[in-house]
Amino acid sequence: MADRGQGDGRDGRDARDAGRGAARAPHPPESAARAVAARVLARVWGSDAFASAALDAELRRAPALDPRDIGLATELVYGVLRAQAALEARIAEFAAKSRWTADPLVRAHVLMGAYSLCFLDRVPSFAAVSEAVDGAQAAGGPRVGAFANAVLRRLAAAVESGGRPPLASAVVASAPGWLRGALRRSLGRAAAEAFLSAGPVPPPTGLCLAPGEDRGAWLEALRAAAPTGSFEAGCVSPTAIVARGAGDLRRLPGFGAAWIGQEEGAQALAFALGARPGESVLDACSGRGNKSWLLSRAVLPSGAVDAADLYPAKLSQLRAALGAPPASAEGEGAGAEAGDAQAGARDGLGRAAASVRETYAVDWTVGAGDVPEGYDRVLVDAPCSGVGTLRRRPEIALRREADDLPRLADLQVAIARRAATRARDGGRLVFAVCSVLREECEAVAARLAAPADDGLGVRLEPAPFDAELARELAGGGDAFRLLPHVHGTDGYFAAMFVVRR
């Protein structure tokens, strides 16, 4: 998307044309796409919705949209969220007050207009202004429409005379200052900017084949089933296929049986645990069970995977998908998150030929509940800031604060150390997060390796990974990062430990 978003500043009409057309231009085909994008943005700002889920829901309500409209709606949503601060700064150059930001729909139409003027050379300036004005006026009335018209006409003139700014620079500048600083401390300045501006946006959809499935054969089958889509082998996970423009995954052959929906980097975390046939494995923060699905395929039929999570609703979906019995609940601290059942169905777990032996609802910060001891391997995919998923969830940058990092790090240490008590002496534990920030990565790994006076009776010794994929990623060491601008996956960190009692 970034490549398409940068132009040379020449739209074939000058700023005067843009201004004259703003109030009178007929609605071009983009109208439906912009209406969808505006509703999504309003939900993100007004009700803390996730952009991806909200966009999926709106697109399902608009089945008549053609691929071009879907592409434009998607680009507007992700583009505005990623470059929001830079766009608002440009608007502020021409607007004395910021009251227009109070109404989420008005804000959406104005910022979509600004994004189109600044970054979409395929959208004529007069069309971008006209549609933004119409949308803002419909949401906020004639005075708001007049404001949008005046401001966007002036922005169109500025872009016409000064040229379009680089989208990558706007995205980097729009990241909160604390996040830019944390990324620079963690990755270095150049890598931090590359991380923030990494594409494609949105990233492709990941498919996870069951171990033993023929990836080449499935690539052929999927390409034949969805000829307008793109299917390529993943670069990191040996079971990954990355799909673009594939439509509804549930309509594709093999869904839920030979493969499920799972991001490629998340697959790599499951492989990093090194689970082998016959071993007993605990997925300590299992969520809906995508990694449990892959782990069970690695250890069955002679081994077993158990799953634990704070949220009973997630475990309920996991049990329905993977054939586990009802969860044993610790009770304290257990809650629920909405939408997990629907998300699990989209992933394809409902027909998966894999199984989990037991599930446990447990708050690891309180205790281990009914989770038994003696596991050969424990995976702790801990709650985190989610910064590694910024390409997929750009709204995270708007919702996290610097103060979140110490709280999350303490939570990660507490969960990992308590989960380690369930491993046998000499068993292995992988600590993982979908973050790339040092405060949640190396700093937490160092705390886990340090002597602890918590009475739990376990020590965690850093150890080289014993899974081939993880050894390669870690260069023979005990930790690795995955980065979107390097590996093409979301951002992750994983560290291996041997548990000693």
XYZ file of C-alpha atoms in Angstrom:
501
model
C 0.000 0.000 0.000
C 2.860 2.392 0.749
C 4.070 2.229 -2.852
C 0.671 3.200 -4.177
C 0.292 5.909 -1.574
C 3.194 8.063 -2.730
C 2.852 10.245 -5.782
C 4.529 13.169 -7.447
C 1.967 15.791 -6.393
C 0.387 16.169 -9.857
C -3.236 15.058 -10.088
C -4.081 16.622 -13.466
C -6.068 19.453 -11.817
C -4.878 22.418 -9.842
C -6.083 23.511 -6.433
C -8.625 25.900 -7.902
C -10.280 22.987 -9.704
C -10.328 21.054 -6.452
C -12.036 23.900 -4.662
C -14.647 24.514 -7.365
C -15.476 20.804 -7.536
C -15.774 20.339 -3.784
C -19.414 21.353 -3.513
C -20.711 20.138 -6.859
C -18.791 17.086 -8.077
C -20.870 13.957 -8.685
C -20.243 10.980 -6.460
C -17.484 8.801 -7.957
C -17.354 5.035 -7.421
C -15.306 5.475 -4.249
C -18.368 6.680 -2.282
C -19.389 3.248 -1.011
C -15.828 2.404 -0.046
C -15.431 5.663 1.860
C -18.712 5.148 3.682
C -17.522 1.737 4.868
C -14.136 3.120 5.918
C -15.742 6.019 7.797
C -17.945 3.688 9.826
C -14.958 1.524 10.710
C -12.864 4.488 11.815
C -15.747 5.857 13.860
C -16.043 2.515 15.652
C -12.315 2.419 16.350
C -12.362 5.898 17.869
C -15.814 5.839 19.392
C -16.079 2.348 20.870
C -12.490 1.033 20.990
C -13.167 -1.528 18.269
C -10.280 -3.309 16.551
C -9.917 -2.019 13.019
C -9.523 -5.439 11.429
C -12.609 -6.931 13.069
C -14.695 -3.814 12.439
C -13.646 -3.723 8.778
C -14.497 -7.397 8.321
C -17.930 -6.800 9.818
C -18.635 -3.765 7.628
C -17.495 -5.558 4.485
C -19.810 -8.456 5.260
C -22.662 -5.939 5.417
C -21.690 -4.595 1.986
C -21.464 -7.677 -0.256
C -21.926 -5.586 -3.410
C -18.541 -3.909 -3.034
C -16.172 -4.943 -5.787
C -12.486 -5.740 -5.100
C -11.435 -2.193 -6.029
C -13.827 -0.711 -3.457
C -12.722 -3.221 -0.826
C -9.108 -2.318 -1.491
C -9.794 1.394 -1.184
C -11.797 0.991 2.047
C -9.005 -1.108 3.520
C -6.316 1.362 2.533
C -8.238 4.306 3.935
C -8.803 2.599 7.298
C -5.245 1.441 7.797
C -3.697 4.504 6.206
C -5.604 7.003 8.342
C -4.882 5.102 11.558
C -1.182 4.746 10.807
C -0.709 8.382 9.737
C -3.348 9.931 11.999
C -1.133 12.311 13.961
C 0.596 13.603 10.818
C -2.754 14.127 9.063
C -4.193 15.993 12.032
C -1.082 18.164 12.130
C -1.611 19.097 8.478
C -5.252 19.957 9.140
C -4.193 22.063 12.129
C -2.125 24.240 9.783
C -5.389 25.483 8.251
C -7.885 25.129 11.122
C -7.876 27.393 14.162
C -9.879 24.956 16.291
C -9.998 21.194 16.696
C -13.670 20.765 17.539
C -14.124 18.806 14.310
C -12.358 15.864 15.978
C -15.128 15.443 18.565
C -17.507 13.639 16.200
C -15.933 10.339 15.067
C -17.700 10.301 11.690
C -16.760 13.899 10.910
C -13.199 13.157 11.951
C -13.149 10.095 9.708
C -14.319 11.937 6.589
C -11.959 14.869 7.089
C -8.947 12.642 7.703
C -9.815 10.347 4.800
C -9.921 13.443 2.601
C -6.562 14.572 3.921
C -5.069 11.096 3.449
C -6.308 10.948 -0.145
C -4.889 14.375 -0.933
C -1.523 13.634 0.656
C -0.928 10.017 -0.308
C -3.308 8.694 -2.980
C -2.201 9.902 -6.377
C -4.785 7.688 -8.084
C -7.651 9.677 -6.514
C -8.159 13.110 -8.151
C -8.019 16.011 -5.709
C -11.471 17.309 -6.634
C -12.969 13.876 -5.894
C -11.160 13.549 -2.569
C -12.360 16.990 -1.434
C -15.896 16.518 -2.709
C -16.418 13.172 -1.009
C -14.926 14.330 2.274
C -17.122 17.422 2.299
C -20.255 15.417 1.524
C -19.471 12.912 4.246
C -18.599 15.522 6.863
C -21.746 17.520 6.064
C -23.944 14.428 6.285
C -22.442 13.634 9.692
C -22.233 17.112 11.179
C -24.387 19.518 9.179
C -23.783 22.400 6.749
C -21.365 24.339 8.966
C -19.171 21.293 9.354
C -19.344 20.706 5.603
C -18.256 24.288 4.966
C -15.361 23.861 7.405
C -14.225 20.655 5.681
C -14.488 22.329 2.283
C -12.364 25.305 3.313
C -9.701 23.286 5.111
C -9.328 20.578 2.485
C -9.224 23.115 -0.356
C -6.295 24.793 1.377
C -4.606 21.440 1.964
C -5.119 20.532 -1.703
C -3.428 23.761 -2.718
C -0.526 23.100 -0.358
C -0.028 19.576 -1.693
C -0.270 20.830 -5.275
C 2.435 23.420 -4.695
C 4.681 21.467 -2.332
C 4.208 17.870 -3.437
C 3.095 14.835 -1.509
C 5.043 13.859 1.598
C 6.459 10.317 1.903
C 3.900 8.066 3.573
C 6.615 6.226 5.508
C 7.758 9.476 7.119
C 4.186 10.344 8.100
C 3.686 6.911 9.665
C 6.888 7.181 11.701
C 6.043 10.721 12.807
C 2.550 9.625 13.850
C 3.771 6.995 16.307
C 3.589 8.277 19.896
C 6.878 9.671 21.156
C 7.191 7.066 23.887
C 6.798 4.277 21.317
C 9.371 5.737 18.939
C 11.787 5.998 21.844
C 11.126 2.467 23.053
C 11.599 1.071 19.547
C 14.846 2.968 19.048
C 16.200 1.658 22.354
C 15.158 -1.856 21.371
C 16.063 -2.015 17.680
C 18.167 1.043 16.840
C 16.972 4.149 15.024
C 17.006 2.836 11.454
C 15.392 -0.488 12.357
C 12.770 1.274 14.472
C 11.707 3.407 11.522
C 11.741 0.372 9.236
C 9.548 -1.486 11.736
C 7.011 1.339 11.978
C 6.732 1.802 8.223
C 6.895 -1.893 7.281
C 4.405 -3.188 4.767
C 2.367 -4.562 3.267
C -0.527 -3.033 5.133
C -2.654 -4.783 5.991
C -0.389 -7.816 6.041
C -1.368 -11.040 4.318
C -3.510 -13.686 5.954
C -1.604 -16.652 7.331
C -2.654 -20.252 6.790
C -1.130 -23.003 8.930
C -0.958 -26.456 7.395
C -1.031 -29.484 9.647
C 2.436 -31.050 9.901
C 2.799 -33.644 7.179
C 0.565 -31.872 4.672
C 2.128 -31.227 1.260
C 2.528 -27.447 1.007
C 3.180 -27.518 -2.722
C 0.020 -29.492 -3.372
C -2.039 -27.175 -1.220
C -0.640 -24.121 -2.977
C -1.857 -25.560 -6.267
C -5.259 -26.457 -4.834
C -5.803 -23.053 -3.250
C -4.711 -21.165 -6.349
C -7.150 -23.206 -8.409
C -9.958 -22.601 -5.925
C -9.368 -18.820 -5.713
C -7.674 -17.761 -8.968
C -8.006 -14.051 -8.213
C -6.155 -14.459 -4.920
C -2.464 -14.831 -4.220
C -1.014 -17.791 -2.321
C 2.681 -18.126 -1.555
C 4.789 -20.311 0.711
C 5.781 -18.645 3.976
C 9.398 -17.673 4.500
C 9.753 -18.617 8.192
C 7.342 -21.397 9.108
C 7.521 -24.634 7.088
C 3.751 -25.003 7.440
C 2.820 -21.449 6.427
C 1.002 -20.225 3.355
C 0.454 -16.488 3.064
C -2.690 -15.412 1.232
C -3.798 -12.092 -0.229
C -7.122 -11.345 -1.820
C -8.375 -14.848 -1.061
C -11.795 -13.802 0.226
C -13.560 -15.820 2.898
C -11.158 -18.533 4.056
C -14.059 -20.722 5.128
C -14.967 -21.284 1.486
C -11.568 -22.665 0.554
C -10.763 -26.389 0.377
C -9.097 -27.918 3.419
C -10.220 -25.226 5.849
C -10.327 -26.561 9.406
C -9.113 -30.021 8.411
C -5.803 -29.719 6.580
C -5.130 -26.144 7.686
C -6.331 -23.339 9.929
C -5.953 -19.575 9.872
C -2.833 -18.577 11.836
C -0.268 -15.825 11.327
C 3.111 -17.151 10.214
C 5.120 -15.753 13.117
C 2.712 -17.294 15.617
C 3.352 -20.654 13.963
C 7.080 -20.149 14.494
C 6.525 -19.641 18.221
C 4.780 -23.007 18.475
C 7.615 -24.687 16.576
C 10.158 -22.960 18.838
C 8.940 -25.045 21.782
C 10.393 -28.108 20.072
C 7.564 -30.463 21.068
C 8.200 -34.063 20.019
C 6.096 -37.199 19.679
C 5.194 -38.705 23.021
C 5.871 -35.590 25.115
C 3.459 -33.864 27.478
C 3.018 -30.175 26.721
C 1.287 -27.297 28.518
C 0.073 -24.330 26.474
C -0.092 -22.012 29.484
C -1.739 -18.996 27.809
C -3.601 -20.852 25.098
C -6.264 -18.373 24.068
C -8.545 -20.056 21.540
C -6.032 -22.807 20.883
C -4.322 -22.110 17.559
C -0.904 -23.033 18.965
C -2.443 -25.931 20.879
C -3.701 -27.246 17.529
C -0.199 -27.194 16.072
C 1.425 -28.570 19.238
C -1.001 -31.470 19.443
C -0.173 -32.393 15.870
C 3.496 -32.589 16.937
C 3.089 -34.841 19.998
C 0.127 -37.109 19.185
C -0.798 -39.902 19.283
C 1.463 -40.968 22.145
C 1.853 -37.514 23.714
C -0.625 -34.992 25.088
C -1.285 -31.254 25.117
C -3.125 -29.475 27.927
C -4.299 -25.870 27.619
C -4.709 -23.176 30.252
C -6.005 -19.629 30.014
C -7.434 -16.864 32.176
C -10.612 -16.611 30.123
C -13.146 -19.457 30.282
C -14.851 -18.246 27.093
C -11.676 -18.887 25.113
C -11.305 -22.324 26.650
C -14.914 -23.092 25.806
C -14.193 -22.389 22.150
C -11.004 -24.414 22.336
C -12.849 -27.389 23.837
C -15.488 -27.284 21.129
C -12.785 -27.184 18.485
C -10.244 -29.628 19.831
C -12.379 -32.112 21.723
C -11.168 -31.398 25.246
C -13.324 -31.990 28.352
C -14.750 -29.062 30.367
C -12.179 -26.848 32.049
C -11.119 -27.206 35.643
C -11.564 -23.674 36.967
C -9.418 -22.052 39.625
C -12.050 -19.336 39.849
C -10.036 -16.379 41.099
C -9.434 -13.739 38.457
C -11.169 -15.654 35.674
C -13.107 -13.539 33.186
C -14.379 -13.609 29.631
C -13.767 -11.763 26.390
C -16.456 -11.227 23.786
C -16.162 -12.454 20.262
C -13.854 -15.416 20.860
C -16.276 -18.033 19.599
C -16.770 -16.208 16.325
C -13.035 -15.647 15.937
C -12.312 -19.315 16.552
C -14.776 -20.280 13.863
C -13.060 -17.952 11.398
C -9.697 -19.565 12.242
C -11.107 -22.944 11.238
C -10.532 -24.826 14.458
C -14.042 -26.243 14.476
C -13.198 -29.149 12.184
C -9.556 -29.609 13.089
C -8.279 -33.178 13.405
C -6.305 -32.505 16.581
C -7.076 -32.723 20.265
C -6.267 -31.255 23.669
C -6.396 -33.557 26.666
C -7.448 -31.138 29.409
C -8.202 -27.429 29.791
C -7.723 -25.304 32.888
C -9.112 -21.860 33.684
C -6.353 -20.339 35.785
C -5.006 -16.973 36.873
C -1.270 -17.621 37.013
C -0.705 -14.475 39.078
C -2.778 -16.065 41.862
C -1.738 -19.693 41.638
C -1.497 -22.785 39.476
C -5.019 -23.983 40.226
C -5.593 -27.582 39.186
C -2.844 -27.652 36.560
C -0.658 -30.696 37.310
C 3.121 -30.853 37.439
C 5.520 -32.841 35.308
C 5.179 -31.416 31.789
C 8.074 -31.948 29.414
C 7.531 -28.557 27.769
C 5.620 -25.381 28.642
C 4.769 -22.569 26.240
C 4.069 -19.163 27.812
C 2.762 -16.838 25.106
C 2.245 -14.059 27.618
C -0.072 -11.038 27.536
C 1.812 -8.012 26.245
C 1.521 -4.604 24.611
C 0.926 -6.170 21.185
C 3.326 -3.688 19.593
C 4.605 -6.420 17.288
C 1.219 -6.497 15.539
C 1.087 -2.795 14.608
C 0.771 -3.562 10.885
C -2.318 -5.606 11.639
C -3.663 -3.531 14.540
C -2.552 0.083 14.052
C -4.978 1.262 16.736
C -2.676 -0.257 19.367
C -0.369 2.759 19.019
C -3.290 5.003 19.985
C -4.242 3.001 23.081
C -0.999 1.995 24.749
C 1.011 4.254 27.050
C 4.587 4.117 28.311
C 3.285 3.301 31.787
C 1.832 0.043 30.443
C 5.266 -1.504 29.918
C 6.392 -1.958 33.555
C 2.971 -3.320 34.522
C 2.973 -5.775 31.634
C 6.556 -6.856 32.348
C 5.658 -7.645 35.957
C 2.656 -9.628 34.743
C 4.779 -11.574 32.246
C 7.337 -12.510 34.896
C 4.620 -13.622 37.312
C 2.882 -15.785 34.711
C 6.067 -17.380 33.379
C 7.499 -18.225 36.786
C 4.260 -19.748 38.046
C 3.787 -21.724 34.824
C 7.378 -22.986 35.176
C 6.377 -24.809 38.361
C 4.297 -27.145 36.212
C 7.348 -28.392 34.273
C 9.413 -31.345 35.362
C 13.002 -30.899 36.441
C 14.952 -30.470 33.207
C 11.841 -29.625 31.246
C 11.837 -26.747 28.825
C 9.896 -23.476 28.811
C 9.561 -20.948 26.023
C 8.605 -17.401 26.989
C 7.105 -15.503 24.055
C 5.373 -12.172 23.388
C 4.008 -10.429 20.298
C 6.148 -7.420 21.145
C 9.595 -6.275 20.050
C 10.200 -3.831 22.898
C 13.209 -4.528 25.108
C 11.144 -3.891 28.242
C 8.961 -6.895 27.380
C 11.652 -8.994 25.713
C 15.280 -9.098 26.885
C 14.503 -7.346 30.156
C 11.844 -9.904 31.074
C 14.055 -12.806 29.976
C 16.841 -11.462 32.215
C 14.453 -11.241 35.175
C 13.320 -14.813 34.578
C 16.920 -16.014 34.551
C 17.846 -14.133 37.720
C 17.563 -15.749 41.179
C 14.080 -15.192 42.615
C 12.973 -15.149 46.226
C 9.345 -16.030 45.544
C 9.160 -19.431 47.193
C 8.192 -21.235 43.989
C 11.182 -23.572 44.082
C 12.199 -23.294 40.432
C 15.112 -21.804 38.542
C 15.023 -20.855 34.874
C 18.297 -21.344 33.035
C 18.652 -19.805 29.555
C 19.360 -22.563 27.040
C 19.791 -22.839 23.267
C 16.677 -23.830 21.372
C 16.525 -27.501 20.495
C 14.116 -27.057 17.558
C 15.821 -26.611 14.179
C 13.692 -23.650 13.085
C 14.293 -21.754 16.329
C 18.016 -22.567 16.307
C 18.299 -20.946 12.899
C 16.310 -17.881 13.930
C 18.343 -17.492 17.136
C 21.705 -18.155 15.460
C 22.321 -20.932 17.952
C 21.418 -18.720 20.909
C 18.645 -18.777 23.470
C 16.406 -15.978 22.105
C 15.233 -14.499 18.823
C 13.096 -11.732 17.381
C 10.842 -11.825 14.369
C 10.406 -8.489 12.603
C 8.006 -7.511 9.795
C 10.642 -5.658 7.780
C 13.071 -8.584 8.060
C 11.010 -11.775 8.172
C 7.674 -10.619 6.738
C 5.821 -11.745 9.871
C 4.328 -9.815 12.747
C 6.841 -8.884 15.440
C 7.633 -11.444 18.150
C 10.225 -12.348 20.771
C 10.921 -15.814 22.145
C 13.408 -17.115 24.722
C 14.163 -20.696 25.767
C 14.795 -21.876 29.331
C 15.478 -25.163 31.073
C 13.526 -25.509 34.317
C 15.480 -26.609 37.376
C 14.027 -27.562 40.727
